[in-house]
Coordinates of C-alpha atoms in Angstrom, one line a residue:
Chain A
Q763 CA 67.9 240.2 -83.3
K764 CA 67.6 241.6 -86.8
E765 CA 67.4 245.3 -87.0
V766 CA 64.0 245.3 -88.6
E767 CA 61.4 242.6 -88.0
Q768 CA 58.2 242.3 -90.0
D769 CA 55.2 239.9 -89.5
P770 CA 55.9 237.1 -92.0
G771 CA 52.3 236.5 -93.1
P772 CA 50.8 235.8 -95.5
L773 CA 47.6 237.8 -94.8
S774 CA 44.3 237.3 -96.5
V775 CA 41.4 239.6 -96.0
P776 CA 38.0 240.2 -97.6
E777 CA 37.4 243.3 -99.8
G778 CA 36.6 246.3 -97.8
A779 CA 38.5 245.3 -94.6
I780 CA 40.9 247.5 -92.7
V781 CA 44.4 246.1 -93.0
S782 CA 47.2 246.7 -90.5
L783 CA 50.8 245.9 -91.4
N784 CA 53.5 246.3 -88.8
C785 CA 57.3 246.4 -88.4
T786 CA 59.4 246.7 -85.3
Y787 CA 63.0 247.8 -85.2
S788 CA 65.9 247.9 -82.8
N789 CA 68.0 250.9 -84.0
S790 CA 66.8 254.0 -82.3
A791 CA 68.8 256.2 -84.8
F792 CA 66.3 255.3 -87.7
Q793 CA 64.5 258.5 -88.7
Y794 CA 63.3 257.8 -92.2
F795 CA 60.6 255.2 -92.5
M796 CA 59.2 253.9 -95.8
W797 CA 56.7 251.4 -97.1
Y798 CA 57.3 249.7 -100.4
R799 CA 54.7 247.8 -102.4
Q800 CA 55.7 245.0 -104.7
Y801 CA 53.3 243.5 -107.1
S802 CA 53.8 240.0 -108.3
R803 CA 56.8 239.7 -110.7
K804 CA 57.6 243.4 -110.4
G805 CA 60.2 245.5 -108.5
P806 CA 59.3 247.2 -105.2
E807 CA 57.9 250.8 -105.5
L808 CA 57.8 253.4 -102.8
L809 CA 54.3 253.7 -101.4
M810 CA 54.7 256.1 -98.5
Y811 CA 57.5 257.8 -96.5
T812 CA 57.5 259.5 -93.1
Y813 CA 60.2 261.3 -91.2
S814 CA 60.5 260.7 -87.4
S815 CA 57.3 260.2 -85.5
G816 CA 53.7 260.8 -86.3
N817 CA 51.1 259.9 -89.0
K818 CA 50.9 260.5 -92.7
E819 CA 47.8 259.9 -94.7
D820 CA 47.5 259.4 -98.5
G821 CA 44.1 258.4 -99.7
R822 CA 43.2 255.0 -98.2
F823 CA 46.7 254.6 -96.8
T824 CA 48.0 255.8 -93.4
A825 CA 51.6 255.3 -92.2
Q826 CA 52.2 255.6 -88.5
V827 CA 55.5 255.8 -86.6
D828 CA 55.8 255.2 -82.8
K829 CA 59.5 255.9 -82.0
S830 CA 59.0 255.3 -78.3
S831 CA 57.9 251.7 -79.0
K832 CA 60.2 251.3 -82.1
Y833 CA 57.1 250.3 -84.1
I834 CA 55.7 251.4 -87.5
S835 CA 52.4 250.5 -89.1
L836 CA 50.7 250.9 -92.5
F837 CA 46.9 250.9 -92.4
I838 CA 44.9 250.3 -95.5
R839 CA 41.2 251.3 -95.4
D840 CA 38.5 249.9 -97.6
S841 CA 41.0 247.4 -99.0
Q842 CA 40.6 246.5 -102.7
P843 CA 41.8 243.4 -104.7
S844 CA 44.2 245.8 -106.4
D845 CA 46.0 246.2 -103.0
S846 CA 47.0 242.5 -103.2
A847 CA 50.8 242.7 -103.1
T848 CA 53.9 242.2 -100.9
Y849 CA 54.5 245.1 -98.6
L850 CA 58.0 245.8 -97.3
C851 CA 59.0 248.3 -94.6
A852 CA 62.3 250.1 -94.9
M853 CA 64.2 252.5 -92.7
S854 CA 67.4 254.6 -92.7
V855 CA 69.5 256.9 -90.5
P856 CA 69.8 260.5 -91.7
G857 CA 73.1 262.1 -92.0
A858 CA 75.1 258.9 -91.7
N859 CA 75.3 257.9 -95.4
S860 CA 73.5 254.7 -94.5
K861 CA 71.8 252.3 -96.7
L862 CA 68.1 251.3 -96.4
T863 CA 67.4 248.4 -94.0
F864 CA 64.4 246.3 -95.2
G865 CA 62.0 244.1 -93.4
K866 CA 61.4 240.7 -95.1
G867 CA 58.0 241.7 -96.4
I868 CA 54.4 240.4 -95.9
T869 CA 52.2 239.2 -98.7
L870 CA 48.6 240.6 -98.6
S871 CA 45.7 239.1 -100.6
V872 CA 42.4 240.9 -100.7
R873 CA 39.6 238.6 -101.7
P874 CA 36.7 240.0 -103.8
Chain B
N1362 CA 61.5 258.1 -118.5
A1363 CA 62.8 254.5 -118.4
G1364 CA 64.1 254.6 -114.8
V1365 CA 66.0 251.4 -113.9
T1366 CA 66.3 248.8 -116.7
Q1367 CA 67.4 245.3 -116.2
T1368 CA 68.2 242.6 -118.8
P1369 CA 67.6 239.8 -119.2
K1370 CA 64.2 239.3 -117.5
F1371 CA 64.6 235.5 -117.4
Q1372 CA 67.7 233.3 -117.7
V1373 CA 68.4 229.6 -117.2
L1374 CA 72.0 228.5 -116.6
K1375 CA 73.8 225.3 -116.0
T1376 CA 76.0 224.9 -113.0
G1377 CA 79.4 226.3 -113.6
Q1378 CA 78.4 228.7 -116.4
S1379 CA 79.0 232.4 -116.1
M1380 CA 76.8 235.3 -117.1
T1381 CA 76.3 239.0 -116.6
L1382 CA 73.1 240.7 -115.5
Q1383 CA 72.8 244.2 -116.9
C1384 CA 71.5 247.2 -115.1
A1385 CA 71.1 250.7 -116.5
Q1386 CA 69.5 253.9 -115.0
D1387 CA 68.8 257.2 -116.7
M1388 CA 68.1 259.3 -113.5
N1389 CA 71.8 260.3 -113.0
H1390 CA 71.8 258.6 -109.7
E1391 CA 75.1 258.2 -107.9
Y1392 CA 74.1 255.1 -105.8
M1393 CA 73.4 251.8 -107.4
S1394 CA 73.0 248.4 -105.9
W1395 CA 72.1 244.7 -106.5
Y1396 CA 69.8 242.7 -104.3
R1397 CA 68.6 239.1 -104.5
Q1398 CA 65.1 238.2 -103.2
D1399 CA 64.4 234.7 -102.0
P1400 CA 61.2 233.4 -100.3
G1401 CA 61.3 233.9 -96.6
M1402 CA 64.6 235.8 -96.8
G1403 CA 63.5 239.2 -98.1
L1404 CA 65.9 241.5 -100.0
R1405 CA 69.5 240.8 -99.4
L1406 CA 72.2 243.3 -100.6
I1407 CA 74.9 241.7 -102.8
H1408 CA 77.0 244.7 -103.9
Y1409 CA 76.6 248.4 -104.2
S1410 CA 78.3 251.4 -105.6
V1411 CA 78.4 255.0 -104.5
G1412 CA 79.7 256.4 -107.8
A1413 CA 81.6 255.5 -110.9
G1414 CA 84.8 253.5 -110.0
I1415 CA 83.7 252.8 -106.5
T1416 CA 82.1 249.5 -105.4
D1417 CA 81.7 247.7 -102.1
Q1418 CA 80.3 244.4 -100.8
G1419 CA 76.9 244.0 -99.2
E1420 CA 75.5 241.2 -97.1
V1421 CA 75.9 238.3 -99.6
P1422 CA 78.7 239.1 -102.1
N1423 CA 80.3 235.6 -102.6
G1424 CA 80.1 234.3 -106.1
Y1425 CA 79.3 237.7 -107.6
N1426 CA 81.4 240.4 -109.1
V1427 CA 80.6 244.0 -110.0
S1428 CA 82.2 247.0 -111.7
R1429 CA 81.0 250.6 -112.2
S1430 CA 82.7 252.3 -115.1
T1431 CA 79.9 254.8 -115.8
T1432 CA 77.3 256.5 -113.7
E1433 CA 74.5 254.8 -115.8
D1434 CA 75.6 251.1 -115.8
F1435 CA 76.2 248.6 -113.0
P1436 CA 76.5 245.0 -114.3
L1437 CA 76.4 242.0 -112.0
R1438 CA 78.6 239.0 -113.0
L1439 CA 78.1 235.5 -111.8
L1440 CA 81.5 233.9 -112.1
S1441 CA 80.6 230.2 -111.8
A1442 CA 76.8 229.7 -111.3
A1443 CA 75.6 227.4 -108.6
P1444 CA 72.0 226.2 -107.8
S1445 CA 72.1 228.3 -104.6
Q1446 CA 72.2 231.4 -106.9
T1447 CA 68.7 230.6 -108.2
S1448 CA 66.8 233.7 -107.3
V1449 CA 65.2 236.9 -108.4
Y1450 CA 67.8 239.7 -108.8
F1451 CA 66.9 243.4 -108.5
C1452 CA 69.0 246.4 -109.4
A1453 CA 68.2 249.6 -107.6
S1454 CA 69.4 253.2 -107.7
S1455 CA 69.2 256.2 -105.5
R1456 CA 70.4 259.9 -105.5
G1457 CA 72.6 258.8 -102.7
L1458 CA 72.8 257.1 -99.4
A1459 CA 70.5 258.5 -96.6
G1460 CA 71.8 261.9 -95.6
V1461 CA 70.5 265.0 -94.0
S1462 CA 68.2 265.9 -97.0
N1463 CA 68.0 262.5 -98.7
T1464 CA 65.9 259.6 -97.5
G1465 CA 67.9 257.1 -99.4
E1466 CA 64.8 256.1 -101.3
L1467 CA 65.6 253.3 -103.8
F1468 CA 64.2 253.0 -107.3
F1469 CA 64.0 249.4 -108.4
G1470 CA 64.1 247.6 -111.8
E1471 CA 61.6 244.9 -112.6
G1472 CA 63.9 242.1 -111.7
S1473 CA 65.8 239.3 -113.5
R1474 CA 64.7 235.7 -112.7
L1475 CA 67.7 233.4 -112.7
T1476 CA 67.5 229.6 -112.5
V1477 CA 70.6 227.5 -112.2
L1478 CA 70.3 223.8 -113.0

């Protein structure tokens, strides 16, 4: 089992839909959880970051961490065509000089 | 602020040729790394460096060489290119590995698309 699993997609939704992107993980020591967004032919950029459990909201985006289930989610409300991109989850262990562990990414397409 | 700069953006090689992908960052980051990204495989770590003069292997190091003589630069060398090295290569930097007060957030370049014929 890989440390981080992400739904492979691709995912296509109509404009205005609520999108849920998910990752599961096996390492209970992960405490930093991130979502990167990667537009076509560009490098990944950090979209959101959370520490430990709970929710974090930034505009139309909400990141949610459920450590008891080892499950993280990214919700996109009122999705726009400009949200079309590949989304990668990433996690790390604090205080252990560890590298980020990435999911494989899911490609989202929002249809006008 | 340029961030992480990669050159070239595109390159076509013949099998057996060698080349160097350049990476430079202007954020004074200690940690730099190279990834390759292939369809269905996600990002795979090739080599990384935690500071000038220090490098280490990642998940897929074979066929690649790195050195880190300065904080700013981290070139990736393909010694004898093979078709299996056709990929998109990303250089990334960070203040450091994840620690007590550092998430390990990576800043990526725009990528170098390599095709080996």
